[in-house]
PDB file of C-alpha atoms in Angstrom:
ATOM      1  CA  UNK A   1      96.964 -64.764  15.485  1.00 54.00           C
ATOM      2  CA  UNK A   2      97.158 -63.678  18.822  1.00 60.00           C
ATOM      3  CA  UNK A   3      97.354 -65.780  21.912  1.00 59.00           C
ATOM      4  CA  UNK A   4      95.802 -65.591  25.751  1.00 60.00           C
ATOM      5  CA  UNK A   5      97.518 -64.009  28.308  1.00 58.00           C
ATOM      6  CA  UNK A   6      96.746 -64.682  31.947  1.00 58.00           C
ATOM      7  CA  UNK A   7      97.543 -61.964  34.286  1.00 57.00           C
ATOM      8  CA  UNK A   8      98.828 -62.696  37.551  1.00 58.00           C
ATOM      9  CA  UNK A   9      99.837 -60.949  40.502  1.00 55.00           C
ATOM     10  CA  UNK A  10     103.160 -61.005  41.855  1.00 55.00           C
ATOM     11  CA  UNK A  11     103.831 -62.250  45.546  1.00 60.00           C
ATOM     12  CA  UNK A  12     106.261 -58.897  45.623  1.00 64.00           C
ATOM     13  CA  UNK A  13     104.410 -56.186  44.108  1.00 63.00           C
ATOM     14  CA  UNK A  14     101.128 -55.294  42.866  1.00 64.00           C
ATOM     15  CA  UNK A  15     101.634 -55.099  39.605  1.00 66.00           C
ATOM     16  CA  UNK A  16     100.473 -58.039  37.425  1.00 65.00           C
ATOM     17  CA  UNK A  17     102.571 -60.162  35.633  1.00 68.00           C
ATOM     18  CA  UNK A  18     102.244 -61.685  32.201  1.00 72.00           C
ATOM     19  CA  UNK A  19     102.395 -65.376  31.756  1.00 74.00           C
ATOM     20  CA  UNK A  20     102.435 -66.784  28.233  1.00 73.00           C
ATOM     21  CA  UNK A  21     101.412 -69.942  27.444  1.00 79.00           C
ATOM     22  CA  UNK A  22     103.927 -70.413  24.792  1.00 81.00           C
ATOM     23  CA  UNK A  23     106.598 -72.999  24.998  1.00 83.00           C
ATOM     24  CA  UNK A  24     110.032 -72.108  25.099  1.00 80.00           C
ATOM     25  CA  UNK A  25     111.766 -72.426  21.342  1.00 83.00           C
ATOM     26  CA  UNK A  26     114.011 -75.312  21.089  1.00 87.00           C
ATOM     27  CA  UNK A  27     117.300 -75.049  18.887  1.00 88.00           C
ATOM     28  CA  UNK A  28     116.739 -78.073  16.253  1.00 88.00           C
ATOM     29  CA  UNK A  29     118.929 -81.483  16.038  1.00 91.00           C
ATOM     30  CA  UNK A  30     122.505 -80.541  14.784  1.00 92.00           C
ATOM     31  CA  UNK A  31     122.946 -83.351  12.827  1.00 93.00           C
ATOM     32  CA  UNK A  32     119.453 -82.395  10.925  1.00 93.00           C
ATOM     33  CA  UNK A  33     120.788 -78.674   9.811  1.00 91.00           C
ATOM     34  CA  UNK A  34     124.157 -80.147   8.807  1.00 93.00           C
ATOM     35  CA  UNK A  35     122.610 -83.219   6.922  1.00 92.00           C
ATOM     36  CA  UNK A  36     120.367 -80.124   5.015  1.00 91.00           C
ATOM     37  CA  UNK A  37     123.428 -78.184   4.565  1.00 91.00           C
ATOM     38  CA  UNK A  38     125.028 -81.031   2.879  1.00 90.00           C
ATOM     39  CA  UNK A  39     122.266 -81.636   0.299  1.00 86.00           C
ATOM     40  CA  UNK A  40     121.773 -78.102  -0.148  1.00 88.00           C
ATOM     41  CA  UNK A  41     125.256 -77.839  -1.224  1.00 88.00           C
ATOM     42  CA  UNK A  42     125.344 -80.935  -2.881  1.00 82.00           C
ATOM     43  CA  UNK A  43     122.290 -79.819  -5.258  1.00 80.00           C
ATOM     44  CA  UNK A  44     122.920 -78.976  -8.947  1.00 77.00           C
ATOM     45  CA  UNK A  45     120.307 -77.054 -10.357  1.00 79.00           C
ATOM     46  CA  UNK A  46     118.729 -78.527 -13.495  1.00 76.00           C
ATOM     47  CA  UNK A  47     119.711 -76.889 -16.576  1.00 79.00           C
ATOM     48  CA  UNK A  48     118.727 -78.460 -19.629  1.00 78.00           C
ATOM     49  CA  UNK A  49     120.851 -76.325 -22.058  1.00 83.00           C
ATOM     50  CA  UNK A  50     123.631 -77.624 -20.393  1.00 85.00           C
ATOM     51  CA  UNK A  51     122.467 -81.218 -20.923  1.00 84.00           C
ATOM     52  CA  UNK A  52     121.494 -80.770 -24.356  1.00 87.00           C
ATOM     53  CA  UNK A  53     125.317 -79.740 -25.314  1.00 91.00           C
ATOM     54  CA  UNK A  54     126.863 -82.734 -23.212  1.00 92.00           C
ATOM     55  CA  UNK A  55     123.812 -84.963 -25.180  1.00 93.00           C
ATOM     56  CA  UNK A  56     125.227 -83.477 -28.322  1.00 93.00           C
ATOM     57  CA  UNK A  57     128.737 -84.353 -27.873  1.00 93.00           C
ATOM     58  CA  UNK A  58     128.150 -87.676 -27.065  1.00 94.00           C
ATOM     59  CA  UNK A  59     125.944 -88.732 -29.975  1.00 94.00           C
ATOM     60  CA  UNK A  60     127.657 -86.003 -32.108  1.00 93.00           C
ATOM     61  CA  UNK A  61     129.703 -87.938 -35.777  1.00 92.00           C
ATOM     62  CA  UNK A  62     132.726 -86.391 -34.582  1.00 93.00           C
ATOM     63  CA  UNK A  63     133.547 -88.593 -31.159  1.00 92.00           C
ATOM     64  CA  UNK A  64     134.677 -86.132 -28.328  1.00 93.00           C
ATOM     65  CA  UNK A  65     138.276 -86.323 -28.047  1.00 93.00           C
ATOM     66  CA  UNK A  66     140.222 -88.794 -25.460  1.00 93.00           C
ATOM     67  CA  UNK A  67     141.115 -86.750 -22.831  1.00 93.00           C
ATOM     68  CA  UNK A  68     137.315 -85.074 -22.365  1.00 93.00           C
ATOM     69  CA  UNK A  69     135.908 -88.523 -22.218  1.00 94.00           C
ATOM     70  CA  UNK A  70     135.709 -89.487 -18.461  1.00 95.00           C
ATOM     71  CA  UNK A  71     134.725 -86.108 -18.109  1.00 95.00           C
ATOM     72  CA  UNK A  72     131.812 -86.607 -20.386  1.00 95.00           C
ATOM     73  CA  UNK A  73     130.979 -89.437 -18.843  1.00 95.00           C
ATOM     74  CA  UNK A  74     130.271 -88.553 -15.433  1.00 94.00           C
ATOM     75  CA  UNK A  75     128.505 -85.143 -16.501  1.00 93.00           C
ATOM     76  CA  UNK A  76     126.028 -87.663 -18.010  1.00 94.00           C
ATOM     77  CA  UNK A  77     125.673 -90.006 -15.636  1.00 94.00           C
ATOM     78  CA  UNK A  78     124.729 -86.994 -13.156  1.00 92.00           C
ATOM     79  CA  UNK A  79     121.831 -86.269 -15.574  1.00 91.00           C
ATOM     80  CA  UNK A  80     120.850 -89.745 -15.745  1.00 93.00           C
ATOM     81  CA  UNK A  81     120.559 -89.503 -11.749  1.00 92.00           C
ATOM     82  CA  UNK A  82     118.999 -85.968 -11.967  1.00 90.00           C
ATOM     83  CA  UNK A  83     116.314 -87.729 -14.126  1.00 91.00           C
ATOM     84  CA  UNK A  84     115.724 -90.514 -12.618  1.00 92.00           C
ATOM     85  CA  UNK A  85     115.382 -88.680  -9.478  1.00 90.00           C
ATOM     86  CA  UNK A  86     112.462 -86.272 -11.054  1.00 89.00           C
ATOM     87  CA  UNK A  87     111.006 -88.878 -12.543  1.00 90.00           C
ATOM     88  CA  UNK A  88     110.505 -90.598  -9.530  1.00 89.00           C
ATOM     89  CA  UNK A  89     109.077 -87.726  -7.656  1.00 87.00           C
ATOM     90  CA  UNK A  90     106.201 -87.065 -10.239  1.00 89.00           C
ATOM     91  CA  UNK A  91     105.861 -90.765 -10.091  1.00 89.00           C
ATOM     92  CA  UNK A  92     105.638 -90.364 -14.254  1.00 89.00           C
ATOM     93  CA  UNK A  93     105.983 -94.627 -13.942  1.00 87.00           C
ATOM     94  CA  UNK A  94     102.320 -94.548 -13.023  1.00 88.00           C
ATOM     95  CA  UNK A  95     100.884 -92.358 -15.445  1.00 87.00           C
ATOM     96  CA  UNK A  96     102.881 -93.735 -18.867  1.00 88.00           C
ATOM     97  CA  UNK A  97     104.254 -97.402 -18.968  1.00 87.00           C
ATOM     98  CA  UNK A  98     107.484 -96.054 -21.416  1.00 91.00           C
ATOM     99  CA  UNK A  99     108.990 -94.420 -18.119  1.00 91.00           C
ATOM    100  CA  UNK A 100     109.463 -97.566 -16.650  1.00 92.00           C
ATOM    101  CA  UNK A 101     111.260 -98.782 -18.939  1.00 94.00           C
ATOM    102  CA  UNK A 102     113.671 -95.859 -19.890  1.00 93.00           C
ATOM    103  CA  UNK A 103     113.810 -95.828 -16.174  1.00 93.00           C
ATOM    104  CA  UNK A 104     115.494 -98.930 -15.729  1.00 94.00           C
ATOM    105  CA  UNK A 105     117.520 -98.328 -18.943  1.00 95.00           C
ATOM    106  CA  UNK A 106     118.804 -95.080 -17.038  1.00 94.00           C
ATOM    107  CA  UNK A 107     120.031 -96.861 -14.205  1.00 94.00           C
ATOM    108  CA  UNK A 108     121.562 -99.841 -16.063  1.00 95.00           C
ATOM    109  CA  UNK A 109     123.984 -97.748 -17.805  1.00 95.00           C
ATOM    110  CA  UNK A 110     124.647 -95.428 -15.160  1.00 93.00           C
ATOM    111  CA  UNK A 111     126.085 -97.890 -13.123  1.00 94.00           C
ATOM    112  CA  UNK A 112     128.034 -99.548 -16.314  1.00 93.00           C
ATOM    113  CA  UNK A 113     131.305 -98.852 -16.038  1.00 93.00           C
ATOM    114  CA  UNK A 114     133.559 -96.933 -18.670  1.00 91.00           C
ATOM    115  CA  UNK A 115     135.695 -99.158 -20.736  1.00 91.00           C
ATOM    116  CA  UNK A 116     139.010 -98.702 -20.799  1.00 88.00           C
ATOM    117  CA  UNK A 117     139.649 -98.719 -24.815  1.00 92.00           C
ATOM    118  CA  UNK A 118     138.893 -95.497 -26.698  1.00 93.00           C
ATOM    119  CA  UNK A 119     136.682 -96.649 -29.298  1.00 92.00           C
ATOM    120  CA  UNK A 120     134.320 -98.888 -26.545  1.00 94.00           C
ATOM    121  CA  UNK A 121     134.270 -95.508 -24.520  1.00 94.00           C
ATOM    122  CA  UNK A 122     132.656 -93.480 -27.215  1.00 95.00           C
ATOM    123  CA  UNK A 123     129.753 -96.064 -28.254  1.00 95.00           C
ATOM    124  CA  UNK A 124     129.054 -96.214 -24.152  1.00 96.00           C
ATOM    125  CA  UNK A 125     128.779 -92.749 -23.989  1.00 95.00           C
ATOM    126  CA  UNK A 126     126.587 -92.765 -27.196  1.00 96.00           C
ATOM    127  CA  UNK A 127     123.853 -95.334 -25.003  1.00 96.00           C
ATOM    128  CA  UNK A 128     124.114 -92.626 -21.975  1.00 96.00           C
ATOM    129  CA  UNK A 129     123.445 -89.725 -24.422  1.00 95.00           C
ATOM    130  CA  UNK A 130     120.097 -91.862 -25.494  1.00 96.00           C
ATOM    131  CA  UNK A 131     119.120 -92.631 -22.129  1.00 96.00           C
ATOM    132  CA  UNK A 132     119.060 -88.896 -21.313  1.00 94.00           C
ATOM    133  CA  UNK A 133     117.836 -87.841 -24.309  1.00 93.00           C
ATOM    134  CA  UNK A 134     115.027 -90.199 -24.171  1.00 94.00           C
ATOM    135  CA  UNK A 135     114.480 -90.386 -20.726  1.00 93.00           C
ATOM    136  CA  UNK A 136     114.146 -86.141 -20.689  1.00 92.00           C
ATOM    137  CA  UNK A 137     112.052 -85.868 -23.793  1.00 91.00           C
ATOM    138  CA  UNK A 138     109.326 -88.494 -21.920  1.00 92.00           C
ATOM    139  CA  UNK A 139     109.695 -86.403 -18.841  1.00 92.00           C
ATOM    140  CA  UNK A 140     109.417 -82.985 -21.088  1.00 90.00           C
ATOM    141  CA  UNK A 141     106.489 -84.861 -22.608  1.00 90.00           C
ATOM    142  CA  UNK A 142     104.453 -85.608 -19.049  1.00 90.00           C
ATOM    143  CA  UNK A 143     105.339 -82.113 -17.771  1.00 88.00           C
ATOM    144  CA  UNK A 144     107.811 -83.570 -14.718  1.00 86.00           C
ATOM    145  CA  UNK A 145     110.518 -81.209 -16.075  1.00 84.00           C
ATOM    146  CA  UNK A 146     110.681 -78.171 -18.607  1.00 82.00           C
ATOM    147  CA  UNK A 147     112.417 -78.776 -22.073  1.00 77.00           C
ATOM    148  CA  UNK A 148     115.889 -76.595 -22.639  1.00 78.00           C
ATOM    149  CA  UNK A 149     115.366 -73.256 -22.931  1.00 73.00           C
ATOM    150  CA  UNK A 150     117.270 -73.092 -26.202  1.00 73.00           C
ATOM    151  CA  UNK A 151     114.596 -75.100 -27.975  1.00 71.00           C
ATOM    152  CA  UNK A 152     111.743 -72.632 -27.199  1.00 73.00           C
ATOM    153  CA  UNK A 153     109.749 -70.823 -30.219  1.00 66.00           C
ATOM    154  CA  UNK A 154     112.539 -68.280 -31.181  1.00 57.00           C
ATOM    155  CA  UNK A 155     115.077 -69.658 -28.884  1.00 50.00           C
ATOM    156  CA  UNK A 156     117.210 -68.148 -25.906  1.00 49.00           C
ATOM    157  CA  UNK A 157     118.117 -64.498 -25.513  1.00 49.00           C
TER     158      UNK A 157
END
């Protein structure tokens, strides 16, 4: 695109001078960039292999063992966010009445705290590996995220 240029004729000289009618640039808002840094750091990308091993653990026969579960625990509970963060961008509530449900499910035990005993630890774990499980195969379902590429026709490379 190309913009109009009015030439003028300086008070000094002869010559004419170029005035553009464009406005000077203007640096943006500090705290803007650095609150876009932050969430650009702060991103995860999705990664539903990753998921699908974490869901596995938790609902696996063999409970995972003591020390890994907090660590388990927060892995899914940052899925469960991922989720219900997608899930609220393709607005997937309006177009099938299960998501609101899993939805709030999601949430509810996401913001359940872990127990302190061993044995209550595992079965809360075992509800947040359904409410991902569930929760992604809807959103797999309604195209709002891709399934894992491990479960593909003939798998990953």
């Amino acid at each position: 695109m190309t913009s109009v240029t009015l030439p003028r004729r300086d008070a000094n000289t002869d010559r004419p001078r170029w005035v553009h009618p464009v406005e000077p640039a203007r640096l943006p808002d500090r705290a803007k960039v650095e609150a876009a840094l932050t969430a650009v750091r702060a991103w995860r990308p999705y990664d539903g292999d990753a998921w699908l091993d974490d869901v596995a653990d938790a609902l696996d026969t063999v409970p995972p063992p003591e020390d890994l579960v907090d660590e388990l625990a927060q892995r899914l509970r940052a899925y469960l966010m991922q989720l219900v963060r997608y899930a609220a961008t393709s607005e997937v509530e309006k177009r099938d009445g299960r998501a609101t449900r899993l939805i709030a499910r999601a949430r509810e035990v996401r913001e359940e705290e872990l127990p302190g005993d061993y044995l209550k630890s595992v079965l809360h774990l075992r509800r947040m590996g359904w409410a991902v499980n569930e929760l992604h195969d809807l959103l797999t379902e309604l195209d709002a995220v891709k399934g894992p590429d491990s479960l593909k026709e003939g798998g990953a490379p």
